[in-house]
Short mmCIF file of C-alpha atoms in Angstrom, two decimals:
data_model
loop_
_atom_site.label_atom_id
_atom_site.label_comp_id
_atom_site.label_asym_id
_atom_site.label_seq_id
_atom_site.Cartn_x
_atom_site.Cartn_y
_atom_site.Cartn_z
CA MET A 229 34.23 3.38 -6.22
CA SER A 230 31.81 0.51 -5.58
CA VAL A 231 28.16 0.75 -6.65
CA LEU A 232 26.95 0.83 -3.04
CA SER A 233 29.49 3.51 -2.10
CA ALA A 234 28.25 5.61 -4.99
CA VAL A 235 24.66 5.21 -3.80
CA LEU A 236 25.61 6.18 -0.25
CA ASP A 237 27.47 9.25 -1.48
CA ALA A 238 24.49 10.23 -3.64
CA VAL A 239 22.13 9.97 -0.65
CA ARG A 240 24.46 12.01 1.54
CA SER A 241 24.91 14.70 -1.08
CA GLY A 242 21.21 14.92 -1.90
CA ALA A 243 21.68 13.70 -5.46
CA VAL A 244 19.42 10.82 -4.41
CA GLU A 245 16.55 11.65 -2.07
CA VAL A 246 14.96 9.04 0.16
CA VAL A 247 11.20 9.69 0.25
CA ASP A 248 9.14 8.06 2.98
CA LEU A 249 5.84 6.76 1.57
CA THR A 250 4.59 5.39 4.88
CA THR A 251 1.56 6.40 6.95
CA PRO A 252 2.57 6.71 10.65
CA LEU A 253 0.90 4.12 12.88
CA ARG A 254 -1.19 5.42 15.77
CA ASP A 255 -4.50 4.54 17.39
CA SER A 256 -6.32 6.87 14.97
CA THR A 257 -4.85 5.31 11.81
CA PRO A 258 -7.82 4.48 9.54
CA ILE A 259 -8.47 0.76 9.01
CA LEU A 260 -10.74 -1.20 6.73
CA ARG A 261 -14.18 -1.94 8.16
CA LEU A 262 -16.15 -4.87 6.72
CA PRO A 263 -19.92 -5.19 7.20
CA GLU A 264 -21.43 -7.89 9.38
CA PRO A 265 -21.15 -10.84 9.58
CA PHE A 266 -17.50 -10.59 8.48
CA GLY A 267 -14.68 -10.36 11.00
CA ASN A 268 -12.63 -7.17 11.32
CA THR A 269 -9.11 -6.30 12.33
CA ARG A 270 -8.44 -4.33 15.49
CA GLN A 271 -7.32 -0.72 15.69
CA PHE A 272 -3.60 -0.16 16.22
CA GLN A 273 -2.76 0.21 19.90
CA LEU A 274 0.33 0.68 22.07
CA GLU A 275 0.21 -0.97 25.50
CA GLU A 276 2.87 0.35 27.83
CA ILE A 277 5.06 -2.23 29.59
CA SER A 278 7.25 0.21 31.51
CA ARG A 279 8.42 3.80 31.28
CA TYR A 280 11.27 4.64 33.67
CA ASP A 281 9.22 3.43 36.64
CA ASP A 282 8.91 0.48 39.02
CA ARG A 283 8.09 -1.80 36.10
CA GLY A 284 11.42 -0.90 34.49
CA PRO A 285 13.37 2.02 35.98
CA ALA A 286 15.78 2.63 33.09
CA TRP A 287 13.76 1.76 30.03
CA TYR A 288 10.59 2.46 28.09
CA TRP A 289 8.86 -0.11 25.89
CA ASN A 290 5.44 -1.22 24.68
CA ASP A 291 3.49 -4.16 23.41
CA ILE A 292 1.78 -3.42 20.12
CA HIS A 293 -1.64 -4.65 19.09
CA THR A 294 -2.45 -4.49 15.42
CA GLY A 295 -3.61 -6.43 12.41
CA GLU A 296 -1.56 -7.45 9.40
CA HIS A 297 -3.55 -5.07 7.20
CA THR A 298 -3.26 -1.84 9.20
CA GLY A 299 -1.85 1.43 7.90
CA THR A 300 0.69 1.17 5.10
CA HIS A 301 0.82 -2.57 4.54
CA VAL A 302 1.61 -5.34 2.10
CA ASP A 303 -0.99 -7.78 0.77
CA ALA A 304 0.61 -11.16 0.06
CA PRO A 305 -0.91 -13.46 -2.57
CA VAL A 306 -2.13 -15.84 0.16
CA HIS A 307 -4.34 -13.02 1.50
CA TRP A 308 -7.03 -13.85 -1.10
CA VAL A 309 -8.74 -17.12 -1.94
CA THR A 310 -7.51 -16.93 -5.53
CA GLY A 311 -3.94 -16.86 -4.23
CA LYS A 312 -4.40 -19.29 -1.32
CA ASP A 313 -1.62 -21.56 -2.59
CA GLY A 314 0.74 -18.64 -3.14
CA PRO A 315 3.47 -17.18 -0.91
CA ASP A 316 2.88 -15.64 2.48
CA VAL A 317 4.41 -12.31 3.42
CA SER A 318 7.59 -13.88 4.83
CA GLN A 319 8.25 -15.38 1.40
CA ALA A 320 8.20 -12.13 -0.56
CA PRO A 321 11.05 -12.20 -3.10
CA MET A 322 13.74 -9.57 -2.65
CA ARG A 323 13.22 -8.59 -6.30
CA THR A 324 9.65 -7.65 -5.33
CA LEU A 325 10.66 -5.73 -2.21
CA VAL A 326 13.34 -3.71 -4.02
CA ALA A 327 12.06 -2.83 -7.48
CA PRO A 328 11.45 0.06 -9.90
CA ALA A 329 8.29 2.12 -9.53
CA ALA A 330 6.04 3.95 -11.96
CA VAL A 331 3.51 6.54 -10.77
CA ILE A 332 0.21 7.27 -12.49
CA ASP A 333 -1.51 10.44 -11.26
CA LYS A 334 -5.30 10.68 -11.30
CA THR A 335 -5.63 13.23 -8.50
CA ALA A 336 -7.87 15.59 -10.47
CA GLU A 337 -10.20 12.79 -11.54
CA ALA A 338 -10.55 11.43 -8.00
CA ALA A 339 -11.21 14.93 -6.65
CA ALA A 340 -14.08 15.29 -9.10
CA ASP A 341 -15.40 11.75 -8.51
CA PRO A 342 -14.46 9.76 -5.38
CA ASP A 343 -15.63 6.60 -7.17
CA PHE A 344 -13.22 7.18 -10.08
CA LEU A 345 -11.88 3.97 -11.60
CA LEU A 346 -8.58 3.51 -13.37
CA GLU A 347 -9.02 1.81 -16.75
CA VAL A 348 -6.59 -0.01 -19.02
CA GLU A 349 -6.87 2.87 -21.50
CA HIS A 350 -5.54 5.26 -18.82
CA ILE A 351 -2.47 3.07 -18.32
CA LYS A 352 -1.95 2.73 -22.08
CA ALA A 353 -2.09 6.52 -22.42
CA TRP A 354 0.45 6.82 -19.60
CA GLU A 355 2.72 4.36 -21.42
CA GLY A 356 2.38 6.41 -24.59
CA GLU A 357 3.84 9.38 -22.71
CA HIS A 358 6.34 7.73 -20.38
CA GLY A 359 7.22 4.38 -21.93
CA PRO A 360 6.35 0.83 -20.87
CA LEU A 361 5.66 -0.14 -17.28
CA PRO A 362 8.76 -1.50 -15.54
CA ASP A 363 9.19 -5.24 -15.90
CA GLY A 364 9.03 -6.69 -12.38
CA GLY A 365 8.22 -3.25 -10.95
CA TRP A 366 5.37 -1.55 -9.14
CA LEU A 367 2.63 0.74 -10.40
CA LEU A 368 1.76 3.33 -7.76
CA TYR A 369 -1.65 4.95 -8.18
CA ARG A 370 -1.81 8.55 -6.98
CA THR A 371 -5.30 9.88 -6.26
CA GLY A 372 -4.70 12.60 -3.66
CA TRP A 373 -6.45 10.41 -1.09
CA GLU A 374 -3.55 10.80 1.35
CA ALA A 375 -4.90 14.29 2.16
CA ARG A 376 -7.74 12.56 4.01
CA GLY A 377 -5.44 10.32 6.02
CA GLU A 378 -5.76 12.10 9.37
CA ASP A 379 -9.58 11.90 9.29
CA ALA A 380 -10.84 8.31 9.35
CA ALA A 381 -14.37 9.25 8.28
CA ALA A 382 -13.14 11.24 5.29
CA PHE A 383 -10.57 8.58 4.42
CA LEU A 384 -13.09 5.71 4.39
CA ASN A 385 -15.77 8.03 2.91
CA ALA A 386 -18.74 5.75 3.56
CA ASP A 387 -22.45 6.46 3.46
CA GLU A 388 -25.59 4.32 3.51
CA ASN A 389 -24.55 2.87 0.14
CA GLY A 390 -21.08 1.88 1.31
CA PRO A 391 -17.59 3.40 0.90
CA HIS A 392 -16.71 5.74 -1.95
CA THR A 393 -12.99 5.63 -2.71
CA PRO A 394 -11.13 5.50 -6.03
CA GLY A 395 -9.73 2.26 -7.41
CA VAL A 396 -9.49 0.24 -10.59
CA SER A 397 -12.17 -1.28 -12.79
CA ALA A 398 -12.61 -5.06 -12.92
CA GLU A 399 -11.12 -5.18 -16.42
CA CYS A 400 -8.14 -3.07 -15.36
CA ALA A 401 -7.60 -5.33 -12.35
CA ARG A 402 -7.61 -8.36 -14.63
CA TRP A 403 -5.10 -6.68 -16.94
CA LEU A 404 -2.82 -5.74 -14.02
CA GLY A 405 -2.84 -9.30 -12.77
CA GLU A 406 -2.74 -11.28 -15.99
CA GLU A 407 -1.16 -9.11 -18.69
CA SER A 408 0.99 -6.40 -17.13
CA PRO A 409 4.70 -7.02 -16.42
CA LEU A 410 4.31 -5.68 -12.86
CA THR A 411 5.13 -7.44 -9.60
CA GLY A 412 2.77 -5.26 -7.58
CA PHE A 413 0.29 -2.41 -7.36
CA GLY A 414 0.19 0.31 -4.70
CA VAL A 415 -2.46 2.86 -3.68
CA GLU A 416 -3.10 5.72 -1.26
CA THR A 417 -6.46 4.32 -0.12
CA VAL A 418 -7.15 1.80 2.66
CA GLY A 419 -7.15 -1.11 0.20
CA THR A 420 -6.14 -1.81 -3.37
CA ASP A 421 -9.79 -2.12 -4.43
CA ALA A 422 -12.24 0.71 -5.00
CA GLY A 423 -14.75 1.39 -2.28
CA ALA A 424 -17.53 0.06 -4.51
CA ALA A 425 -15.60 -3.08 -5.54
CA GLY A 426 -17.78 -5.40 -3.47
CA GLY A 427 -20.33 -5.01 -6.24
CA PHE A 428 -17.93 -5.74 -9.11
CA ASP A 429 -17.78 -8.97 -11.11
CA PRO A 430 -15.84 -10.58 -9.56
CA PRO A 431 -16.15 -8.83 -6.20
CA PHE A 432 -12.97 -7.07 -5.07
CA ALA A 433 -11.48 -7.61 -8.49
CA CYS A 434 -8.07 -6.15 -7.69
CA HIS A 435 -7.55 -8.65 -4.88
CA HIS A 436 -9.03 -11.42 -7.03
CA PHE A 437 -6.82 -10.91 -10.06
CA LEU A 438 -3.66 -9.37 -8.64
CA LEU A 439 -3.16 -11.76 -5.74
CA GLY A 440 -4.46 -14.66 -7.79
CA ALA A 441 -1.64 -14.02 -10.25
CA GLY A 442 0.95 -14.20 -7.47
CA LYS A 443 1.43 -10.43 -7.41
CA TRP A 444 1.49 -8.09 -4.42
CA GLY A 445 -0.54 -5.19 -3.08
CA LEU A 446 0.52 -2.10 -1.15
CA THR A 447 -1.86 0.35 0.53
CA SER A 448 -2.17 3.62 2.45
CA LEU A 449 0.83 5.20 0.74
CA ARG A 450 1.75 8.86 1.16
CA ASN A 451 3.97 11.39 -0.61
CA LEU A 452 3.52 9.93 -4.08
CA GLY A 453 3.49 13.51 -5.35
CA GLN A 454 7.22 13.67 -4.56
CA LEU A 455 7.98 10.87 -7.01
CA PRO A 456 8.57 11.16 -10.75
CA ALA A 457 6.40 9.25 -13.19
CA THR A 458 9.32 6.88 -13.79
CA GLY A 459 12.77 6.32 -12.38
CA ALA A 460 12.17 5.85 -8.64
CA LEU A 461 13.40 2.74 -6.82
CA LEU A 462 10.91 1.34 -4.32
CA VAL A 463 12.05 -0.34 -1.09
CA VAL A 464 9.28 -2.22 0.75
CA SER A 465 10.02 -3.61 4.23
CA PRO A 466 7.21 -5.76 5.68
CA LEU A 467 7.71 -7.89 8.76
CA PRO A 468 8.57 -11.47 7.71
CA ILE A 469 5.56 -13.00 9.48
CA VAL A 470 5.66 -16.73 8.82
CA GLY A 471 2.25 -17.73 7.50
CA GLY A 472 1.19 -14.07 7.42
CA SER A 473 -1.31 -12.80 4.87
CA GLY A 474 0.29 -9.37 5.00
CA SER A 475 2.18 -6.98 7.23
CA PRO A 476 2.49 -3.33 8.12
CA ALA A 477 5.48 -2.01 6.18
CA ARG A 478 7.89 0.87 5.98
CA VAL A 479 8.00 1.93 2.34
CA LEU A 480 10.73 4.14 0.95
CA ALA A 481 11.51 5.45 -2.53
CA LEU A 482 14.92 6.45 -3.81
CA VAL A 483 14.65 9.34 -6.27
CA GLU A 484 17.39 11.00 -8.29
CA ARG A 485 17.27 14.81 -7.98
#
């Protein structure tokens, strides 16, 4: 039996489960909002072309209006000034888009403190229990934030002092970008940075270090609780937008049961 036949049989039998990690796209999908004077992306929208009517009697279809960084999406290195000479989203290597995943769970900490920051020491402790991070793989950061995903106000969690969402410290971001063996970092929140990261040194340190190192970001993930700490295979499918800084993506995980 070929390797691919064995995989197909395992999926059909349930020995391998395919877990969808993607947030559905609709007009209420929460999106990042930057303060003035910065530009913002538009809300996702379907615009009907025809639906079994005079505009097209036998077919239904829509135009879509969206930004590259809407819903579950990929951040390409070129998205940030530190990675401006790096690849765009159409140039993502296949070894990045299909790669092993590790999951670190800080749900309890984020529930107690929405501004909770992942530190290098947390990752080192995880490695002490589960082994080293996968070379060329992804670290997926579970915070329980997906539970807020149907309520934009709760998901963005902003007040007069700005948004309050969990993320990583500046030092942890530097370590992820410059020292870890990872190809990318994924989160449940609207962006890879913490809500308060605009005040970090450097600002938005996860974008600064991760994308500056030619690595990739992944946001607005769901169902990370269905994944093991190690052993899942991540499949990331962004649109190959030539020159694109990112793209909405369907993200799947293959998990042995």
